[in-house]
PDB file of C-alpha atoms and ligand atoms in Angstrom:
ATOM      1  CA  MET A   1       0.000   0.000   0.000  1.00 95.00           C
ATOM      2  CA  LEU A   2       1.340   3.406  -1.018  1.00 98.00           C
ATOM      3  CA  LEU A   3       0.483   5.341   2.164  1.00 98.00           C
ATOM      4  CA  GLU A   4       0.990   2.690   4.858  1.00 97.00           C
ATOM      5  CA  GLY A   5       1.722   4.313   8.225  1.00 97.00           C
ATOM      6  CA  LYS A   6       1.000   7.864   7.053  1.00 98.00           C
ATOM      7  CA  VAL A   7      -1.344  10.263   8.846  1.00 98.00           C
ATOM      8  CA  ALA A   8      -3.448  12.518   6.619  1.00 99.00           C
ATOM      9  CA  ILE A   9      -5.842  15.414   7.104  1.00 99.00           C
ATOM     10  CA  VAL A  10      -8.346  15.991   4.286  1.00 99.00           C
ATOM     11  CA  THR A  11     -10.562  19.074   4.483  1.00 98.00           C
ATOM     12  CA  GLY A  12     -13.906  19.169   2.673  1.00 98.00           C
ATOM     13  CA  ALA A  13     -13.994  15.364   2.883  1.00 98.00           C
ATOM     14  CA  SER A  14     -17.711  15.013   3.605  1.00 98.00           C
ATOM     15  CA  ARG A  15     -18.496  14.649  -0.102  1.00 98.00           C
ATOM     16  CA  GLY A  16     -17.251  15.156  -3.658  1.00 98.00           C
ATOM     17  CA  ILE A  17     -13.530  15.242  -4.427  1.00 98.00           C
ATOM     18  CA  GLY A  18     -12.495  15.326  -0.746  1.00 98.00           C
ATOM     19  CA  PHE A  19     -14.523  12.213   0.049  1.00 98.00           C
ATOM     20  CA  ALA A  20     -12.919  10.385  -2.904  1.00 98.00           C
ATOM     21  CA  VAL A  21      -9.450  11.432  -1.691  1.00 99.00           C
ATOM     22  CA  ALA A  22     -10.164  10.331   1.900  1.00 98.00           C
ATOM     23  CA  LYS A  23     -11.395   6.957   0.576  1.00 98.00           C
ATOM     24  CA  ALA A  24      -8.315   6.460  -1.606  1.00 98.00           C
ATOM     25  CA  TYR A  25      -5.967   7.415   1.241  1.00 98.00           C
ATOM     26  CA  ALA A  26      -7.703   5.062   3.677  1.00 98.00           C
ATOM     27  CA  CYS A  27      -7.595   2.228   1.133  1.00 97.00           C
ATOM     28  CA  GLU A  28      -3.856   2.897   0.641  1.00 98.00           C
ATOM     29  CA  GLY A  29      -3.248   2.398   4.371  1.00 98.00           C
ATOM     30  CA  ALA A  30      -3.249   5.967   5.704  1.00 98.00           C
ATOM     31  CA  ARG A  31      -4.943   7.008   8.930  1.00 98.00           C
ATOM     32  CA  VAL A  32      -7.244   9.840   7.876  1.00 98.00           C
ATOM     33  CA  ALA A  33      -8.782  12.815   9.674  1.00 98.00           C
ATOM     34  CA  VAL A  34     -11.979  13.193   7.655  1.00 98.00           C
ATOM     35  CA  CYS A  35     -12.917  16.861   7.939  1.00 98.00           C
ATOM     36  CA  GLY A  36     -16.304  18.357   7.149  1.00 98.00           C
ATOM     37  CA  SER A  37     -17.519  21.847   7.844  1.00 97.00           C
ATOM     38  CA  ARG A  38     -19.626  20.380  10.704  1.00 97.00           C
ATOM     39  CA  GLU A  39     -19.038  17.467  13.090  1.00 97.00           C
ATOM     40  CA  GLU A  40     -22.211  15.674  11.893  1.00 98.00           C
ATOM     41  CA  THR A  41     -21.221  15.699   8.209  1.00 98.00           C
ATOM     42  CA  ALA A  42     -17.738  14.466   9.114  1.00 98.00           C
ATOM     43  CA  GLN A  43     -19.222  11.630  11.189  1.00 98.00           C
ATOM     44  CA  LYS A  44     -21.589  10.642   8.381  1.00 98.00           C
ATOM     45  CA  ALA A  45     -18.672  10.521   5.920  1.00 98.00           C
ATOM     46  CA  VAL A  46     -16.681   8.342   8.325  1.00 98.00           C
ATOM     47  CA  GLN A  47     -19.601   5.896   8.598  1.00 98.00           C
ATOM     48  CA  GLU A  48     -19.738   5.613   4.795  1.00 98.00           C
ATOM     49  CA  LEU A  49     -15.959   5.249   4.529  1.00 98.00           C
ATOM     50  CA  GLN A  50     -15.914   2.463   7.142  1.00 97.00           C
ATOM     51  CA  LYS A  51     -18.176   0.444   4.840  1.00 97.00           C
ATOM     52  CA  LEU A  52     -15.999   1.125   1.782  1.00 97.00           C
ATOM     53  CA  CYS A  53     -12.636   0.541   3.540  1.00 96.00           C
ATOM     54  CA  PRO A  54     -13.303  -1.897   6.426  1.00 95.00           C
ATOM     55  CA  GLY A  55     -10.733  -1.581   9.206  1.00 95.00           C
ATOM     56  CA  ALA A  56      -9.596   1.893   8.155  1.00 98.00           C
ATOM     57  CA  GLN A  57      -8.473   4.211  10.954  1.00 98.00           C
ATOM     58  CA  LEU A  58     -10.553   7.371  10.576  1.00 98.00           C
ATOM     59  CA  LEU A  59     -11.120  10.426  12.758  1.00 98.00           C
ATOM     60  CA  PRO A  60     -14.156  12.622  12.029  1.00 98.00           C
ATOM     61  CA  VAL A  61     -13.440  16.333  12.569  1.00 98.00           C
ATOM     62  CA  GLY A  62     -15.889  19.209  12.160  1.00 98.00           C
ATOM     63  CA  VAL A  63     -13.896  22.263  11.113  1.00 98.00           C
ATOM     64  CA  ASP A  64     -14.957  25.432   9.349  1.00 98.00           C
ATOM     65  CA  VAL A  65     -11.766  26.440   7.530  1.00 98.00           C
ATOM     66  CA  SER A  66     -12.629  30.123   7.854  1.00 97.00           C
ATOM     67  CA  ASP A  67     -12.281  29.740  11.653  1.00 98.00           C
ATOM     68  CA  GLY A  68      -8.655  29.904  12.822  1.00 98.00           C
ATOM     69  CA  GLU A  69      -9.439  28.558  16.295  1.00 98.00           C
ATOM     70  CA  ALA A  70     -11.262  25.545  14.812  1.00 98.00           C
ATOM     71  CA  ILE A  71      -8.195  24.854  12.625  1.00 98.00           C
ATOM     72  CA  ARG A  72      -5.913  24.866  15.681  1.00 98.00           C
ATOM     73  CA  THR A  73      -8.316  22.472  17.421  1.00 98.00           C
ATOM     74  CA  MET A  74      -8.285  20.186  14.345  1.00 98.00           C
ATOM     75  CA  VAL A  75      -4.472  20.004  14.421  1.00 98.00           C
ATOM     76  CA  ALA A  76      -4.474  19.379  18.187  1.00 98.00           C
ATOM     77  CA  ARG A  77      -7.027  16.564  17.851  1.00 98.00           C
ATOM     78  CA  VAL A  78      -5.024  14.804  15.140  1.00 98.00           C
ATOM     79  CA  MET A  79      -1.780  15.180  17.097  1.00 98.00           C
ATOM     80  CA  GLU A  80      -3.469  13.850  20.244  1.00 98.00           C
ATOM     81  CA  ARG A  81      -4.841  10.817  18.365  1.00 98.00           C
ATOM     82  CA  TRP A  82      -1.885   9.898  16.130  1.00 98.00           C
ATOM     83  CA  GLY A  83       1.099  12.049  17.234  1.00 98.00           C
ATOM     84  CA  LYS A  84       2.122  13.281  13.770  1.00 98.00           C
ATOM     85  CA  ILE A  85       0.805  14.668  10.467  1.00 98.00           C
ATOM     86  CA  ASP A  86       2.373  13.499   7.191  1.00 98.00           C
ATOM     87  CA  ILE A  87      -0.176  14.776   4.662  1.00 99.00           C
ATOM     88  CA  LEU A  88      -2.490  17.793   4.551  1.00 99.00           C
ATOM     89  CA  VAL A  89      -5.034  18.136   1.739  1.00 99.00           C
ATOM     90  CA  ASN A  90      -6.540  21.634   1.557  1.00 99.00           C
ATOM     91  CA  ASN A  91      -9.614  20.738  -0.454  1.00 98.00           C
ATOM     92  CA  ALA A  92     -12.596  22.486   1.196  1.00 98.00           C
ATOM     93  CA  GLY A  93     -14.052  25.136  -1.057  1.00 98.00           C
ATOM     94  CA  ILE A  94     -17.097  26.944  -2.325  1.00 98.00           C
ATOM     95  CA  THR A  95     -17.985  28.504  -5.659  1.00 97.00           C
ATOM     96  CA  GLY A  96     -20.371  31.106  -6.981  1.00 94.00           C
ATOM     97  CA  ALA A  97     -21.098  33.147 -10.081  1.00 95.00           C
ATOM     98  CA  LYS A  98     -22.199  36.789 -10.228  1.00 96.00           C
ATOM     99  CA  PRO A  99     -21.463  39.797 -12.412  1.00 97.00           C
ATOM    100  CA  ILE A 100     -18.777  41.931 -10.760  1.00 98.00           C
ATOM    101  CA  PHE A 101     -21.277  44.819 -10.522  1.00 98.00           C
ATOM    102  CA  ASP A 102     -23.481  42.757  -8.177  1.00 98.00           C
ATOM    103  CA  MET A 103     -20.680  41.162  -6.181  1.00 97.00           C
ATOM    104  CA  THR A 104     -20.645  42.594  -2.672  1.00 98.00           C
ATOM    105  CA  ASP A 105     -17.613  42.975  -0.427  1.00 98.00           C
ATOM    106  CA  GLU A 106     -19.059  40.144   1.655  1.00 98.00           C
ATOM    107  CA  ASP A 107     -19.435  37.853  -1.386  1.00 98.00           C
ATOM    108  CA  PHE A 108     -15.799  38.402  -2.331  1.00 98.00           C
ATOM    109  CA  GLU A 109     -14.427  38.204   1.199  1.00 98.00           C
ATOM    110  CA  SER A 110     -16.280  35.025   2.174  1.00 98.00           C
ATOM    111  CA  MET A 111     -15.011  33.224  -0.944  1.00 98.00           C
ATOM    112  CA  ILE A 112     -11.422  34.295  -0.241  1.00 98.00           C
ATOM    113  CA  ASP A 113     -11.803  33.409   3.464  1.00 98.00           C
ATOM    114  CA  ILE A 114     -12.801  29.818   2.715  1.00 98.00           C
ATOM    115  CA  ASN A 115     -10.900  29.096  -0.521  1.00 98.00           C
ATOM    116  CA  LEU A 116      -7.610  30.905   0.117  1.00 98.00           C
ATOM    117  CA  THR A 117      -7.190  32.187   3.676  1.00 98.00           C
ATOM    118  CA  GLY A 118      -8.422  28.813   5.028  1.00 98.00           C
ATOM    119  CA  PRO A 119      -5.728  26.831   3.176  1.00 99.00           C
ATOM    120  CA  PHE A 120      -3.126  29.407   4.288  1.00 99.00           C
ATOM    121  CA  LYS A 121      -4.132  28.998   7.959  1.00 98.00           C
ATOM    122  CA  CYS A 122      -4.300  25.193   7.730  1.00 99.00           C
ATOM    123  CA  THR A 123      -0.875  25.135   6.048  1.00 99.00           C
ATOM    124  CA  ARG A 124       0.665  27.397   8.690  1.00 98.00           C
ATOM    125  CA  GLU A 125      -0.728  25.414  11.632  1.00 98.00           C
ATOM    126  CA  VAL A 126       0.122  22.000  10.157  1.00 98.00           C
ATOM    127  CA  ALA A 127       3.592  23.111   8.997  1.00 98.00           C
ATOM    128  CA  LYS A 128       4.418  24.067  12.600  1.00 98.00           C
ATOM    129  CA  VAL A 129       4.257  20.376  13.532  1.00 98.00           C
ATOM    130  CA  MET A 130       5.204  18.908  10.132  1.00 98.00           C
ATOM    131  CA  LYS A 131       8.545  20.724  10.078  1.00 98.00           C
ATOM    132  CA  GLN A 132       9.870  18.269  12.694  1.00 96.00           C
ATOM    133  CA  THR A 133       9.350  15.276  10.388  1.00 96.00           C
ATOM    134  CA  GLY A 134       8.766  16.561   6.834  1.00 98.00           C
ATOM    135  CA  GLY A 135       5.618  15.763   4.918  1.00 98.00           C
ATOM    136  CA  CYS A 136       3.472  17.012   2.097  1.00 98.00           C
ATOM    137  CA  ILE A 137       0.680  19.476   1.507  1.00 99.00           C
ATOM    138  CA  ILE A 138      -1.683  19.250  -1.457  1.00 99.00           C
ATOM    139  CA  ASN A 139      -4.020  22.098  -2.361  1.00 99.00           C
ATOM    140  CA  THR A 140      -7.081  21.775  -4.566  1.00 99.00           C
ATOM    141  CA  SER A 141      -6.821  24.408  -7.265  1.00 98.00           C
ATOM    142  CA  SER A 142      -8.965  24.456 -10.417  1.00 98.00           C
ATOM    143  CA  LEU A 143      -8.844  24.872 -14.163  1.00 98.00           C
ATOM    144  CA  VAL A 144      -9.880  28.487 -13.433  1.00 97.00           C
ATOM    145  CA  GLY A 145      -6.570  28.937 -11.593  1.00 98.00           C
ATOM    146  CA  THR A 146      -5.054  29.122 -15.080  1.00 97.00           C
ATOM    147  CA  TYR A 147      -7.950  29.968 -17.351  1.00 96.00           C
ATOM    148  CA  ALA A 148     -10.146  32.714 -15.886  1.00 96.00           C
ATOM    149  CA  SER A 149     -13.887  32.253 -16.359  1.00 94.00           C
ATOM    150  CA  ARG A 150     -16.459  35.059 -16.607  1.00 94.00           C
ATOM    151  CA  MET A 151     -18.720  36.041 -13.673  1.00 95.00           C
ATOM    152  CA  GLN A 152     -16.442  34.308 -11.175  1.00 97.00           C
ATOM    153  CA  THR A 153     -14.188  37.146  -9.999  1.00 97.00           C
ATOM    154  CA  ALA A 154     -13.889  35.888  -6.433  1.00 98.00           C
ATOM    155  CA  TYR A 155     -13.600  32.179  -7.274  1.00 98.00           C
ATOM    156  CA  VAL A 156     -11.011  32.773  -9.992  1.00 98.00           C
ATOM    157  CA  ALA A 157      -9.009  35.088  -7.716  1.00 98.00           C
ATOM    158  CA  SER A 158      -9.088  32.452  -4.966  1.00 98.00           C
ATOM    159  CA  LYS A 159      -7.783  29.720  -7.293  1.00 98.00           C
ATOM    160  CA  PHE A 160      -5.053  31.886  -8.878  1.00 98.00           C
ATOM    161  CA  GLY A 161      -4.196  32.648  -5.244  1.00 98.00           C
ATOM    162  CA  ILE A 162      -4.046  28.947  -4.385  1.00 98.00           C
ATOM    163  CA  ASN A 163      -1.479  28.419  -7.134  1.00 98.00           C
ATOM    164  CA  GLY A 164       0.599  31.265  -5.702  1.00 98.00           C
ATOM    165  CA  LEU A 165       0.212  29.925  -2.159  1.00 99.00           C
ATOM    166  CA  THR A 166       1.340  26.501  -3.397  1.00 99.00           C
ATOM    167  CA  LYS A 167       4.515  27.831  -5.015  1.00 98.00           C
ATOM    168  CA  ALA A 168       5.385  30.263  -2.203  1.00 99.00           C
ATOM    169  CA  CYS A 169       4.970  27.535   0.425  1.00 99.00           C
ATOM    170  CA  ALA A 170       6.892  25.004  -1.698  1.00 99.00           C
ATOM    171  CA  ARG A 171       9.827  27.422  -1.756  1.00 98.00           C
ATOM    172  CA  GLU A 172       9.702  28.307   1.937  1.00 98.00           C
ATOM    173  CA  LEU A 173       8.926  24.871   3.358  1.00 98.00           C
ATOM    174  CA  GLY A 174      11.176  22.793   1.083  1.00 98.00           C
ATOM    175  CA  PRO A 175      14.151  23.139   3.442  1.00 98.00           C
ATOM    176  CA  TYR A 176      12.037  21.446   6.146  1.00 98.00           C
ATOM    177  CA  GLY A 177      11.361  18.449   3.887  1.00 98.00           C
ATOM    178  CA  ILE A 178       7.797  19.602   3.261  1.00 99.00           C
ATOM    179  CA  ARG A 179       6.622  19.276  -0.345  1.00 99.00           C
ATOM    180  CA  VAL A 180       3.725  21.501  -1.447  1.00 99.00           C
ATOM    181  CA  ASN A 181       1.779  20.826  -4.641  1.00 99.00           C
ATOM    182  CA  ALA A 182      -1.687  21.383  -6.066  1.00 99.00           C
ATOM    183  CA  VAL A 183      -4.149  19.403  -8.125  1.00 99.00           C
ATOM    184  CA  ALA A 184      -6.135  21.443 -10.659  1.00 98.00           C
ATOM    185  CA  PRO A 185      -9.344  19.584 -11.506  1.00 98.00           C
ATOM    186  CA  GLY A 186     -11.359  20.266 -14.627  1.00 98.00           C
ATOM    187  CA  VAL A 187     -15.104  19.723 -14.392  1.00 97.00           C
ATOM    188  CA  VAL A 188     -15.984  17.040 -11.840  1.00 98.00           C
ATOM    189  CA  GLN A 189     -19.455  15.619 -11.217  1.00 97.00           C
ATOM    190  CA  THR A 190     -20.007  16.786  -7.621  1.00 97.00           C
ATOM    191  CA  ASP A 191     -22.696  18.685  -5.702  1.00 96.00           C
ATOM    192  CA  MET A 192     -20.736  21.876  -6.427  1.00 96.00           C
ATOM    193  CA  VAL A 193     -21.180  21.418 -10.170  1.00 96.00           C
ATOM    194  CA  ALA A 194     -24.774  20.178  -9.854  1.00 94.00           C
ATOM    195  CA  GLN A 195     -25.647  23.367  -7.947  1.00 94.00           C
ATOM    196  CA  SER A 196     -23.709  25.876 -10.047  1.00 93.00           C
ATOM    197  CA  VAL A 197     -23.582  24.650 -13.661  1.00 94.00           C
ATOM    198  CA  ASP A 198     -26.741  24.354 -15.784  1.00 93.00           C
ATOM    199  CA  GLY A 199     -27.248  21.752 -18.517  1.00 94.00           C
ATOM    200  CA  GLN A 200     -26.327  24.090 -21.354  1.00 95.00           C
ATOM    201  CA  MET A 201     -23.087  25.163 -19.688  1.00 94.00           C
ATOM    202  CA  LEU A 202     -22.243  21.550 -18.835  1.00 96.00           C
ATOM    203  CA  ALA A 203     -22.675  20.548 -22.487  1.00 97.00           C
ATOM    204  CA  ALA A 204     -20.415  23.438 -23.533  1.00 96.00           C
ATOM    205  CA  LEU A 205     -17.751  22.408 -21.005  1.00 96.00           C
ATOM    206  CA  LYS A 206     -17.861  18.798 -22.238  1.00 97.00           C
ATOM    207  CA  GLY A 207     -17.460  20.125 -25.779  1.00 97.00           C
ATOM    208  CA  MET A 208     -14.321  22.057 -24.745  1.00 96.00           C
ATOM    209  CA  THR A 209     -12.811  18.970 -23.084  1.00 98.00           C
ATOM    210  CA  PRO A 210     -10.751  16.726 -25.383  1.00 98.00           C
ATOM    211  CA  LEU A 211     -11.927  13.651 -23.467  1.00 98.00           C
ATOM    212  CA  GLY A 212     -15.493  14.806 -24.161  1.00 98.00           C
ATOM    213  CA  ARG A 213     -16.952  14.347 -20.698  1.00 98.00           C
ATOM    214  CA  VAL A 214     -16.755  15.448 -17.068  1.00 98.00           C
ATOM    215  CA  ALA A 215     -14.813  13.483 -14.423  1.00 98.00           C
ATOM    216  CA  GLN A 216     -16.164  11.399 -11.569  1.00 98.00           C
ATOM    217  CA  PRO A 217     -14.609  12.321  -8.174  1.00 98.00           C
ATOM    218  CA  ASP A 218     -12.753   8.983  -7.944  1.00 98.00           C
ATOM    219  CA  GLU A 219     -10.859   9.883 -11.124  1.00 98.00           C
ATOM    220  CA  LEU A 220      -9.178  12.740  -9.243  1.00 98.00           C
ATOM    221  CA  ALA A 221      -8.039  10.645  -6.293  1.00 98.00           C
ATOM    222  CA  GLY A 222      -5.053   9.004  -8.023  1.00 98.00           C
ATOM    223  CA  ALA A 223      -3.317  12.360  -8.436  1.00 98.00           C
ATOM    224  CA  TYR A 224      -3.650  13.051  -4.706  1.00 99.00           C
ATOM    225  CA  VAL A 225      -2.333   9.576  -3.857  1.00 98.00           C
ATOM    226  CA  TYR A 226       0.633  10.053  -6.177  1.00 98.00           C
ATOM    227  CA  LEU A 227       1.536  13.500  -4.782  1.00 98.00           C
ATOM    228  CA  ALA A 228       1.285  12.201  -1.199  1.00 98.00           C
ATOM    229  CA  SER A 229       3.372   9.105  -1.890  1.00 98.00           C
ATOM    230  CA  ASP A 230       7.125   8.529  -2.002  1.00 97.00           C
ATOM    231  CA  ALA A 231       6.791   8.237  -5.792  1.00 98.00           C
ATOM    232  CA  ALA A 232       6.554  12.064  -5.772  1.00 98.00           C
ATOM    233  CA  SER A 233       9.531  12.550  -3.417  1.00 98.00           C
ATOM    234  CA  PHE A 234      11.205  15.118  -5.727  1.00 98.00           C
ATOM    235  CA  THR A 235       8.024  16.918  -6.793  1.00 98.00           C
ATOM    236  CA  THR A 236       7.213  20.247  -5.188  1.00 99.00           C
ATOM    237  CA  GLY A 237       5.645  23.500  -6.382  1.00 99.00           C
ATOM    238  CA  ALA A 238       3.781  21.628  -9.132  1.00 98.00           C
ATOM    239  CA  ILE A 239       0.221  22.322 -10.253  1.00 98.00           C
ATOM    240  CA  LEU A 240      -0.995  18.998 -11.624  1.00 98.00           C
ATOM    241  CA  ALA A 241      -3.905  19.376 -14.038  1.00 98.00           C
ATOM    242  CA  VAL A 242      -6.439  16.545 -13.962  1.00 98.00           C
ATOM    243  CA  ASP A 243      -8.901  18.108 -16.344  1.00 98.00           C
ATOM    244  CA  GLY A 244      -9.419  15.889 -19.368  1.00 98.00           C
ATOM    245  CA  GLY A 245      -7.240  18.308 -21.327  1.00 98.00           C
ATOM    246  CA  ILE A 246      -9.589  21.309 -21.071  1.00 97.00           C
ATOM    247  CA  VAL A 247      -6.661  23.663 -20.312  1.00 96.00           C
ATOM    248  CA  MET A 248      -3.488  23.247 -22.361  1.00 94.00           C
TER     249      MET A 248
HETATM  250  P1  LIG B 301     -18.457  19.908  -2.971  1.00 60.28           P
HETATM  251  O1  LIG B 301     -19.335  21.086  -2.820  1.00 60.28           O
HETATM  252  O2  LIG B 301     -19.023  18.603  -3.374  1.00 60.28           O
HETATM  253  O3  LIG B 301     -17.591  19.697  -1.655  1.00 60.28           O
HETATM  254  C1  LIG B 301     -17.008  20.795  -0.995  1.00 60.28           C
HETATM  255  C2  LIG B 301     -16.548  20.366   0.371  1.00 60.28           C
HETATM  256  O4  LIG B 301     -16.020  21.534   1.034  1.00 60.28           O
HETATM  257  C3  LIG B 301     -17.680  19.849   1.233  1.00 60.28           C
HETATM  258  O5  LIG B 301     -17.188  18.794   2.028  1.00 60.28           O
HETATM  259  C4  LIG B 301     -18.039  21.047   2.103  1.00 60.28           C
HETATM  260  O6  LIG B 301     -18.603  20.698   3.341  1.00 60.28           O
HETATM  261  C5  LIG B 301     -16.653  21.645   2.309  1.00 60.28           C
HETATM  262  N1  LIG B 301     -16.708  23.050   2.745  1.00 60.28           N
HETATM  263  C6  LIG B 301     -17.350  24.098   2.152  1.00 60.28           C
HETATM  264  N2  LIG B 301     -17.197  25.205   2.895  1.00 60.28           N
HETATM  265  C7  LIG B 301     -16.431  24.856   3.965  1.00 60.28           C
HETATM  266  C8  LIG B 301     -15.915  25.546   5.086  1.00 60.28           C
HETATM  267  N3  LIG B 301     -16.173  26.850   5.300  1.00 60.28           N
HETATM  268  N4  LIG B 301     -15.163  24.868   5.978  1.00 60.28           N
HETATM  269  C9  LIG B 301     -14.912  23.574   5.804  1.00 60.28           C
HETATM  270  N5  LIG B 301     -15.369  22.840   4.781  1.00 60.28           N
HETATM  271  C10 LIG B 301     -16.117  23.489   3.868  1.00 60.28           C
HETATM  272  O7  LIG B 301     -17.349  20.379  -4.019  1.00 60.28           O
HETATM  273  P2  LIG B 301     -16.194  19.630  -4.824  1.00 60.28           P
HETATM  274  O8  LIG B 301     -16.534  19.768  -6.253  1.00 60.28           O
HETATM  275  O9  LIG B 301     -15.896  18.303  -4.248  1.00 60.28           O
HETATM  276  O10 LIG B 301     -15.012  20.667  -4.527  1.00 60.28           O
HETATM  277  C11 LIG B 301     -13.883  20.344  -3.766  1.00 60.28           C
HETATM  278  C12 LIG B 301     -12.768  21.274  -4.191  1.00 60.28           C
HETATM  279  O11 LIG B 301     -12.506  21.085  -5.583  1.00 60.28           O
HETATM  280  C13 LIG B 301     -13.076  22.768  -4.032  1.00 60.28           C
HETATM  281  O12 LIG B 301     -11.920  23.434  -3.563  1.00 60.28           O
HETATM  282  C14 LIG B 301     -13.400  23.207  -5.444  1.00 60.28           C
HETATM  283  O13 LIG B 301     -13.149  24.578  -5.647  1.00 60.28           O
HETATM  284  C15 LIG B 301     -12.487  22.331  -6.239  1.00 60.28           C
HETATM  285  N6  LIG B 301     -12.844  22.142  -7.637  1.00 60.28           N
HETATM  286  C16 LIG B 301     -13.979  21.497  -7.989  1.00 60.28           C
HETATM  287  C17 LIG B 301     -14.286  21.335  -9.325  1.00 60.28           C
HETATM  288  C18 LIG B 301     -15.512  20.629  -9.794  1.00 60.28           C
HETATM  289  O14 LIG B 301     -15.771  20.619 -11.014  1.00 60.28           O
HETATM  290  N7  LIG B 301     -16.293  19.996  -8.937  1.00 60.28           N
HETATM  291  C19 LIG B 301     -13.417  21.834 -10.295  1.00 60.28           C
HETATM  292  C20 LIG B 301     -12.261  22.480  -9.909  1.00 60.28           C
HETATM  293  C21 LIG B 301     -11.978  22.626  -8.559  1.00 60.28           C
END
C-alpha cells in the first residue's frame, strides 16, 4: 500500500472530491482525519468510509476552515490521536457566479476566506508540527486557476491565489522536507457542479474537453495519492492538471 503508516488530514472530505481522496488514502493504508464543515457531516462521511474501507483508521473532525481557532483544534485533535501529520489536503471550497457589478464585499471576502485564507491557515498550523518530520501538503486548485472564467471574480481570484500559495509555500517549506503541490481539476461531477452549472453550460464544457466528458470524483483521487506518496519525493511547487485536457 502506497500510504501505509502515514497520517493525513483531508478538508472538505464530507463529499465530492475530498470524500474520494479520503477513501483512496484510507484504502492505501493511511490514517485519515476526515474533515467536514460540521461534526455531523464528518461523522456521516466516516460511517460511509468504514463500509468502503473496512478496518480503516478514521477520525471525524468538524472544522470550518474560515475559523482559525477551529483549525488549531483540528491540528491538536489529530496530534493527540496519532502524534504526527504526514499529509495535509486543503480541499474544502465553495464557488459562486455573479457579475462583478453585483458582487458585494461580503461575497468576495467570504469566498477568499474559505478558498484561500483557510488553506493558508491550515498550512501554517500543520507546517508548525510537520517541520519536525517533513511531509506534504496538497491544495485543490482548479482549471480556473489558469484559465479565468467570466462572472467568477472571487472564485477565480481564490484559485489563482491557491497556485501562488502553493509555489510560495513550496519554496519556503522545502528546506524542512515539506513538499507543497496542487491538483487542478477540470469539471468534476459533484454537488458543487450540480448546484452551479446548468445543462447548457455543462454541455459546452464537455465540448471544450478533449476527453469529451466530465470526471467522476474517484478519477481525481489518483493524483492526490501520487503526490502524497514517495513516488513524488522530488516533486514540489507543481500544479498537476487533472482536467481531461480542457486547459493546455
Ligand atoms: P463539494 O461542494 O461537493 O464539496 C465541498 C466540500 O467543502 C464539502 O465537504 C463542504 O462541506 C466543504 N466546505 C465548504 N465550505 C467549507 C468551510 N467553510 N469549511 C470547511 N469545509 C467546507 O465540491 P467539490 O466539487 O468536491 O469541490 C472540492 C474542491 O474542488 C473545491 O476546492 C473546489 O473549488 C475544487 N474544484 C472542484 C471542481 C468541480 O468541477 N467539482 C473543479 C475544480 C476545482
